[in-house]
mmCIF file of C-alpha atoms in Angstrom:
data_model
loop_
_atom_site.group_PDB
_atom_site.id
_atom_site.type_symbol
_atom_site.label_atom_id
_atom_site.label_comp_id
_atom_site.label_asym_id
_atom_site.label_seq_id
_atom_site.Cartn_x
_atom_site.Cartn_y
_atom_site.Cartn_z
ATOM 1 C CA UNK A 1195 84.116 66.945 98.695
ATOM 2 C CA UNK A 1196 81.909 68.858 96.469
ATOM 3 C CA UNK A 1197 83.043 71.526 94.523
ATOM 4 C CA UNK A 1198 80.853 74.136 92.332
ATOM 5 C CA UNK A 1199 82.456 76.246 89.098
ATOM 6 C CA UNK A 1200 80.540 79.183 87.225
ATOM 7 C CA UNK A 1201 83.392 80.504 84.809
ATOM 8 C CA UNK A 1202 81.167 83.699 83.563
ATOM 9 C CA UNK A 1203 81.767 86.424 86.326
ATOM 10 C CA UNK A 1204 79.546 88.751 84.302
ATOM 11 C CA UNK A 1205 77.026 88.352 81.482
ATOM 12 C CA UNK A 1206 74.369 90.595 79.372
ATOM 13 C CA UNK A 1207 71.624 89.848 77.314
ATOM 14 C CA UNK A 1208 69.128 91.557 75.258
ATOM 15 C CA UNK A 1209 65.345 92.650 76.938
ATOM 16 C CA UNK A 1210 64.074 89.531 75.189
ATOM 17 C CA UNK A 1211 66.963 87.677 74.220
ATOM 18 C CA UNK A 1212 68.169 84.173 75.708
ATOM 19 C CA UNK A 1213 70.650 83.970 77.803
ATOM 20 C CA UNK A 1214 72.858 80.632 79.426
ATOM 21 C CA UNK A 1215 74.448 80.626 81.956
ATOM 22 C CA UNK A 1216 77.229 77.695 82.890
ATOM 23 C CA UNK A 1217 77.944 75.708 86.126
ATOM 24 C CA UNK A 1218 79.499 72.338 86.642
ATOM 25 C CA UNK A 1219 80.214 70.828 89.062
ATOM 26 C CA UNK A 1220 81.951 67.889 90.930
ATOM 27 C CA UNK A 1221 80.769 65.405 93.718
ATOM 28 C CA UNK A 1222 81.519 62.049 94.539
ATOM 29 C CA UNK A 1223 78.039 61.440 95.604
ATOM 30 C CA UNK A 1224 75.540 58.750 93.576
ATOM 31 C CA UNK A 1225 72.622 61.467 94.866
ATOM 32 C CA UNK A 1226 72.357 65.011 94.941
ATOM 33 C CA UNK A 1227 70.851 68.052 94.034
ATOM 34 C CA UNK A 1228 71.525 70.940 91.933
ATOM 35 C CA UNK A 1229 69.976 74.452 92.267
ATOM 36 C CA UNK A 1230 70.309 77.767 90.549
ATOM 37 C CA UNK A 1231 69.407 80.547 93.076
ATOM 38 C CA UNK A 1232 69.056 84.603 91.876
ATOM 39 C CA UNK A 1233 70.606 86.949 94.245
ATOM 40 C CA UNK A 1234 68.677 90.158 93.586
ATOM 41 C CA UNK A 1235 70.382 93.795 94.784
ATOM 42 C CA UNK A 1236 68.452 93.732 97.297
ATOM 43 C CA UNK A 1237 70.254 90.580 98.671
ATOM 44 C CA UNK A 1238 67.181 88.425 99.183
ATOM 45 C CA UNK A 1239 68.283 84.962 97.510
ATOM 46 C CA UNK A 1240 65.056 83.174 95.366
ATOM 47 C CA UNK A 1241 65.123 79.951 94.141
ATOM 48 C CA UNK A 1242 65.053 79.595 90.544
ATOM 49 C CA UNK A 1243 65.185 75.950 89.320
ATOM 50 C CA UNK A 1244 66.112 73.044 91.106
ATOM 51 C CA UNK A 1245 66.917 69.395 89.475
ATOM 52 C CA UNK A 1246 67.052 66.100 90.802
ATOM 53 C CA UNK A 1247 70.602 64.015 90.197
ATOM 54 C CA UNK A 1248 68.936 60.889 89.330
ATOM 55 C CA UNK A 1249 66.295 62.587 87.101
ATOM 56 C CA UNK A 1250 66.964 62.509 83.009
ATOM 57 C CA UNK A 1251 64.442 65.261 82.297
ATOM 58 C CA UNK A 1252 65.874 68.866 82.599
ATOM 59 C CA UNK A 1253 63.713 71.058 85.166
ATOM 60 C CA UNK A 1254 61.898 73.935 83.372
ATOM 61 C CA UNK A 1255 60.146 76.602 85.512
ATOM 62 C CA UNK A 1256 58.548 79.146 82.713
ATOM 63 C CA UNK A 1257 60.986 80.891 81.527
ATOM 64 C CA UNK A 1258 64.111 78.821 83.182
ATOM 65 C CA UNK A 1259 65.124 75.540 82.199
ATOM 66 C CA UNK A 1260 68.116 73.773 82.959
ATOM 67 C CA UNK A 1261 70.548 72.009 80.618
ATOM 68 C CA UNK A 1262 71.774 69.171 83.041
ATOM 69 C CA UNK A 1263 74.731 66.675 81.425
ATOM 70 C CA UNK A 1264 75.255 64.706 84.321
ATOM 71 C CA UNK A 1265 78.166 62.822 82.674
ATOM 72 C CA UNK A 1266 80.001 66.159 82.118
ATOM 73 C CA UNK A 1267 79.033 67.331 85.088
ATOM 74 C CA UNK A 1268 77.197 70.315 83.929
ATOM 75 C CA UNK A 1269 74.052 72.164 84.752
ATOM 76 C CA UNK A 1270 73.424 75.132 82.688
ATOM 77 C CA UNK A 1271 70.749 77.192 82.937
ATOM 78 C CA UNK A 1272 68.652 78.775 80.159
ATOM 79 C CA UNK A 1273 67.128 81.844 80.236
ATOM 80 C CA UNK A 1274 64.133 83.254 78.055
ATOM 81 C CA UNK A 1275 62.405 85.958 76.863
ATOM 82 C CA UNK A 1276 64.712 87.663 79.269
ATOM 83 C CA UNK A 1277 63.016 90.015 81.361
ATOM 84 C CA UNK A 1278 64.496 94.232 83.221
ATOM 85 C CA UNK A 1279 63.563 91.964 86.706
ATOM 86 C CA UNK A 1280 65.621 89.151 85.552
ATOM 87 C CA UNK A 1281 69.536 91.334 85.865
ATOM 88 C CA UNK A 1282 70.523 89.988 89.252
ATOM 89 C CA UNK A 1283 73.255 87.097 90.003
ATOM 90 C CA UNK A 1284 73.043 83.691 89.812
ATOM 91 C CA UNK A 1285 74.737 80.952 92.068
ATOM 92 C CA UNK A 1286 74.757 77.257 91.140
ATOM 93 C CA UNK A 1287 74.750 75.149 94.406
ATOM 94 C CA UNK A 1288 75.057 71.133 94.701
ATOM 95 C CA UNK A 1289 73.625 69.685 97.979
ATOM 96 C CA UNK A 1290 73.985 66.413 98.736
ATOM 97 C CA UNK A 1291 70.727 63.672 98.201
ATOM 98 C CA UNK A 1292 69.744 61.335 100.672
ATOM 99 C CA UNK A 1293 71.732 60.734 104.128
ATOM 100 C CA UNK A 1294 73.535 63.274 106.248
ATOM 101 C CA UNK A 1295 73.082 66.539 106.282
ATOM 102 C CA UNK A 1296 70.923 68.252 103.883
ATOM 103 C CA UNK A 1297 71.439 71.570 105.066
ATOM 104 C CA UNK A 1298 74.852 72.206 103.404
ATOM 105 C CA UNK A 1299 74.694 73.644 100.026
ATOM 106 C CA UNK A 1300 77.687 74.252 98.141
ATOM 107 C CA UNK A 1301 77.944 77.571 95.885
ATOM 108 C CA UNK A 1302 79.641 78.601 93.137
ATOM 109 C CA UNK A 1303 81.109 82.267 92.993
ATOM 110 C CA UNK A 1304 78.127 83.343 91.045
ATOM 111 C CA UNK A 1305 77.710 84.696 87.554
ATOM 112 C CA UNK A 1306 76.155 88.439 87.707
ATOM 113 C CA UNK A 1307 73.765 89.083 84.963
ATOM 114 C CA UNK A 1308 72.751 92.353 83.534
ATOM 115 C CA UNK A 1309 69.948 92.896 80.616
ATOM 116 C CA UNK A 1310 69.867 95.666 78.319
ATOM 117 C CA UNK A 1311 66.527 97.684 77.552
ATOM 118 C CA UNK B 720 53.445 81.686 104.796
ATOM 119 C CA UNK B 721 55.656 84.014 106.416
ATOM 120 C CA UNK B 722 59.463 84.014 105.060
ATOM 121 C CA UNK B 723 62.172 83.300 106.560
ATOM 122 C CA UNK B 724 63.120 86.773 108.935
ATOM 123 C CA UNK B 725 66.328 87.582 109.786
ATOM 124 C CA UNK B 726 67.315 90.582 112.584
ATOM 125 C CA UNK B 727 68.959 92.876 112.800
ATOM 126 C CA UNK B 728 69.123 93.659 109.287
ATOM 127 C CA UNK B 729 72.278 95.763 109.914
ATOM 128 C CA UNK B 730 74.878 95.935 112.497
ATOM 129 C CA UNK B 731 77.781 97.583 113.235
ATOM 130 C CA UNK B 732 80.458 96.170 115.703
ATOM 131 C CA UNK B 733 84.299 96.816 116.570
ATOM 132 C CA UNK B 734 87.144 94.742 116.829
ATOM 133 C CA UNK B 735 86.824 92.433 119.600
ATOM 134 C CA UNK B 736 83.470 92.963 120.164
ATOM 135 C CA UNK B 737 80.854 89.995 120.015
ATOM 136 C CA UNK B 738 77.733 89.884 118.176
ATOM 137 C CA UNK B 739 74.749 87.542 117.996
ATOM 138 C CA UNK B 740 72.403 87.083 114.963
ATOM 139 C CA UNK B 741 68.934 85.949 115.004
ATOM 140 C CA UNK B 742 67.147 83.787 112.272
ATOM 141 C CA UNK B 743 63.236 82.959 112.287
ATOM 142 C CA UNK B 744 62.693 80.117 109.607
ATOM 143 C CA UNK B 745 59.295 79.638 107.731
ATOM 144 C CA UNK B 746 56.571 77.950 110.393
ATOM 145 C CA UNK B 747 56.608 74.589 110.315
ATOM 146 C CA UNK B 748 61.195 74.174 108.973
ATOM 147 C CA UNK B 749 62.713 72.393 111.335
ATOM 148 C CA UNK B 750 65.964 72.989 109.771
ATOM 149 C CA UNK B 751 67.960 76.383 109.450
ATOM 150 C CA UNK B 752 71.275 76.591 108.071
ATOM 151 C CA UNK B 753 73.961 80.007 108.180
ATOM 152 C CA UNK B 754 75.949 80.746 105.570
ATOM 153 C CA UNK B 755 78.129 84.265 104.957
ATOM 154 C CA UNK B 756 78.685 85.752 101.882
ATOM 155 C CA UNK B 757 81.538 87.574 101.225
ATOM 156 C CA UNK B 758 82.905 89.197 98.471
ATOM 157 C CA UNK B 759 86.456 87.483 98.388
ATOM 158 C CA UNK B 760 85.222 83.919 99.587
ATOM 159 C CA UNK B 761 81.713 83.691 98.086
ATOM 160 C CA UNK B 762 79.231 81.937 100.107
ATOM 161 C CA UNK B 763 80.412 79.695 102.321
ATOM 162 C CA UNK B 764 78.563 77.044 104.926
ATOM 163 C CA UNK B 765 78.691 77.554 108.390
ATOM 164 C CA UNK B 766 76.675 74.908 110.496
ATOM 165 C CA UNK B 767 72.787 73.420 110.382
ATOM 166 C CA UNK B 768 70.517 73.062 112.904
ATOM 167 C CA UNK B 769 67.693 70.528 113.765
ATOM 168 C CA UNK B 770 65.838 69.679 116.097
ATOM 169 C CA UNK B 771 68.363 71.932 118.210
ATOM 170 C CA UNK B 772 70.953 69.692 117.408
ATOM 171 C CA UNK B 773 74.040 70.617 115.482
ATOM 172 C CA UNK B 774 73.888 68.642 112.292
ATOM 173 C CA UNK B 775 76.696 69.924 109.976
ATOM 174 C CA UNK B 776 79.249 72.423 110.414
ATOM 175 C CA UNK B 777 81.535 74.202 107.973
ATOM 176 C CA UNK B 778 84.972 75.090 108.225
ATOM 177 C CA UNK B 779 84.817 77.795 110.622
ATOM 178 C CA UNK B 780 86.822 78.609 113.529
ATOM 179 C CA UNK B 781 85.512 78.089 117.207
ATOM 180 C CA UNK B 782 84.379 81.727 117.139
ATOM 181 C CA UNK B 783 81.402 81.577 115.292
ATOM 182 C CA UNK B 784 78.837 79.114 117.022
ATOM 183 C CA UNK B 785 75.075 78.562 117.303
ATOM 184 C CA UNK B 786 72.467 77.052 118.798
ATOM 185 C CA UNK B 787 68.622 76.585 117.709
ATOM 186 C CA UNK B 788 65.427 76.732 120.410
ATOM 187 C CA UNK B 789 62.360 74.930 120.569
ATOM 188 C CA UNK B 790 60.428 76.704 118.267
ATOM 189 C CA UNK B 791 63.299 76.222 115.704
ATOM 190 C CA UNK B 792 64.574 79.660 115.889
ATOM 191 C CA UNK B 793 67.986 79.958 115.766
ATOM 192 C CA UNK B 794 71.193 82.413 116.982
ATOM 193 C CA UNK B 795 74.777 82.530 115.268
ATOM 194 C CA UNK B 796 76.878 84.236 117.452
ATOM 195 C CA UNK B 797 80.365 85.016 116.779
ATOM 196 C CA UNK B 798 83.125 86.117 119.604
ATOM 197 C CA UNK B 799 86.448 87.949 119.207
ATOM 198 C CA UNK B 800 84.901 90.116 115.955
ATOM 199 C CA UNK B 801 87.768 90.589 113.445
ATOM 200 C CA UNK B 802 87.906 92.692 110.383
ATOM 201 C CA UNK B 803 87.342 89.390 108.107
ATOM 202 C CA UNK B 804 84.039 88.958 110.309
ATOM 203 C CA UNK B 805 82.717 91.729 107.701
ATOM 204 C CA UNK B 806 80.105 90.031 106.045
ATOM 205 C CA UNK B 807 76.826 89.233 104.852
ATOM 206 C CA UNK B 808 75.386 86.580 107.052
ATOM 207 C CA UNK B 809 72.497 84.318 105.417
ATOM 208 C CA UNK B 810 70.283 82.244 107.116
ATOM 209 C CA UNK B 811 68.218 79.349 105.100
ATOM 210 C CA UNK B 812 65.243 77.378 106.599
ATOM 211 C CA UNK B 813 63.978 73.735 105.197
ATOM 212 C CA UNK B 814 61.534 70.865 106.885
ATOM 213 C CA UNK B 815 64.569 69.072 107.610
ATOM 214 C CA UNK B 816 62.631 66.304 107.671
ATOM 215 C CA UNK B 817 62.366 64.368 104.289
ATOM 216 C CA UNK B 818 65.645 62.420 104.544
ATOM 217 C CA UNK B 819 66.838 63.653 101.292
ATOM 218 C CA UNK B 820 68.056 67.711 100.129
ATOM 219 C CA UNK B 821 65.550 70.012 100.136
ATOM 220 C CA UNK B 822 64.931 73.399 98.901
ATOM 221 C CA UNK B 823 66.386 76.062 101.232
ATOM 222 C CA UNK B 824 64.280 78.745 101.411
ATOM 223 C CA UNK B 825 66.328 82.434 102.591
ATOM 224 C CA UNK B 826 65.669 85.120 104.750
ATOM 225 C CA UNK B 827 67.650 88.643 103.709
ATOM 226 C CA UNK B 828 70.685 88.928 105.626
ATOM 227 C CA UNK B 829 72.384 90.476 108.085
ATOM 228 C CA UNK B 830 74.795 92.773 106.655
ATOM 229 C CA UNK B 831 77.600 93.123 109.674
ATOM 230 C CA UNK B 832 80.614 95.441 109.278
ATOM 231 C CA UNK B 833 83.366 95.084 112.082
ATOM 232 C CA UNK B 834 85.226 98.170 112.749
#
C-alpha cells in the first residue's frame, strides 16, 4: 500500500519569497510517480510538477522544482519568486509506474498556502 | 483541447435519494478516474475506467458505482445518499494507454450536499 504525508497544514510566504513545501511518502513499488497538484479556490486541480521514480534529476517547471530524496522518501517542492496567483493548496500524490492500474493516485491531506502582498 | 467537463456543477439531494454524476474527459483519454474530496478524509480513490471496463476500484461501499460509454464518457452514480455522501466529487481523465502512470488531467467538481 502506498501512503502519502504533508506535515504543514498551512504555510505563508512573502510576494517574492521562496517557499518549500514537504511530502514523503511510502510505497513498496520499484516504479512510480510523484506529483504535486495546486488546488485553487475555485476547486479546479492543475498540475504543477511531476517526477519520474527512477529519474535522479529533480523536475523543475519555472518557478517549481522539486527536491526528490528517493532514499528518504521525500519529494519537496520549491517554490520561487512566489507569486498573489500562487496562495492555493498543494497535494502530493504517488501513483504507481508501470503495470496495473494507473488511474489511482494517492493524496496527501494537502498543505494550504497563503502569500502575503 | 477541451478540459475535462464535469456536470452538474452543483447538486443538492436528500437522504435516501440517488444521484448520478457525469464526467467528459479530454478527446482522445481513454481513461477517467473519480475521486471525492472531503474535508475530514481528504481525497480519496474511487474506481477507473477504460475502455468501459472497470480497472481499479477504491475502498468504497457497493453504493457508489460507475460505468464508462463508448466515447469514454463516464457516470458515478451513488444509491442510498447518506449525510457522509456530502462531498466534492472529482473526476480525472488520462490516455490510459501508455502502460505506465500518467498525468491526470481534472475537470472541476461536482460539489453534492445530501440533506
Amino acid at each position: 500500500a502506498q501512503t502519502v504525508t504533508q506535515s504543514q497544514p498551512e504555510m505563508s510566504v512573502q510576494e517574492a519569497e521562496t517557499v518549500t513545501l514537504s511530502c514523503t511518502y511510502d510505497t513498496s513499488e520499484s516504479d512510480y510517480y510523484l506529483f504535486w497538484y495546486k488546488q485553487p479556490p475555485s476547486r479546479q486541480m492543475i498540475l504543477v510538477i511531476r517526477q519520474e521514480a527512477y529519474k535522479q534529476q529533480n523536475a523543475t517547471e519555472n518557478r517549481f522544482s522539486v527536491n526528490f530524496q528517493k532514499a528518504a522518501k521525500s519529494f519537496s517542492l520549491k517554490i520561487s519568486d512566489s507569486q498573489l496567483g500562487d496562495a492555493a493548496m498543494y497535494f502530493c500524490a504517488c501513483g504507481r509506474g508501470a503495470g496495473g492500474s494507473q488511474g489511482n493516485l494517492i493524496f496527501g491531506k494537502g498543505t494550504k498556502l497563503s502569500v502575503k502582498p | 483541447k477541451a478540459g475535462v467537463t464535469q456536470t452538474p456543477r452543483y447538486l443538492i439531494k436528500t437522504r435516501g435519494q440517488q444521484v448520478t454524476l457525469s464526467c467528459s474527459p479530454i478527446s482522445g483519454h481513454r481513461s477517467v478516474s473519480w475521486y471525492q474530496q472531503t474535508p475530514g478524509q481528504g481525497l480519496q480513490f474511487l474506481f477507473e475506467y477504460f475502455s468501459e471496463t472497470q480497472r481499479n476500484k477504491g475502498n468504497f461501499p457497493g453504493r457508489f458505482s460507475g460505468r464508462q460509454f463508448s466515447n469514454s464518457r463516464s457516470e458515478m452514480n451513488v444509491s442510498t445518499l447518506e449525510l457522509g455522501d456530502s462531498a466534492l466529487y472529482l473526476c480525472a481523465s488520462s490516455s490510459g494507454t501508455s502502460g505506465r502512470v500518467e498525468t491526470q488531467y481534472f475537470g472541476p467538481g461536482t460539489r453534492l450536499l445530501v440533506l
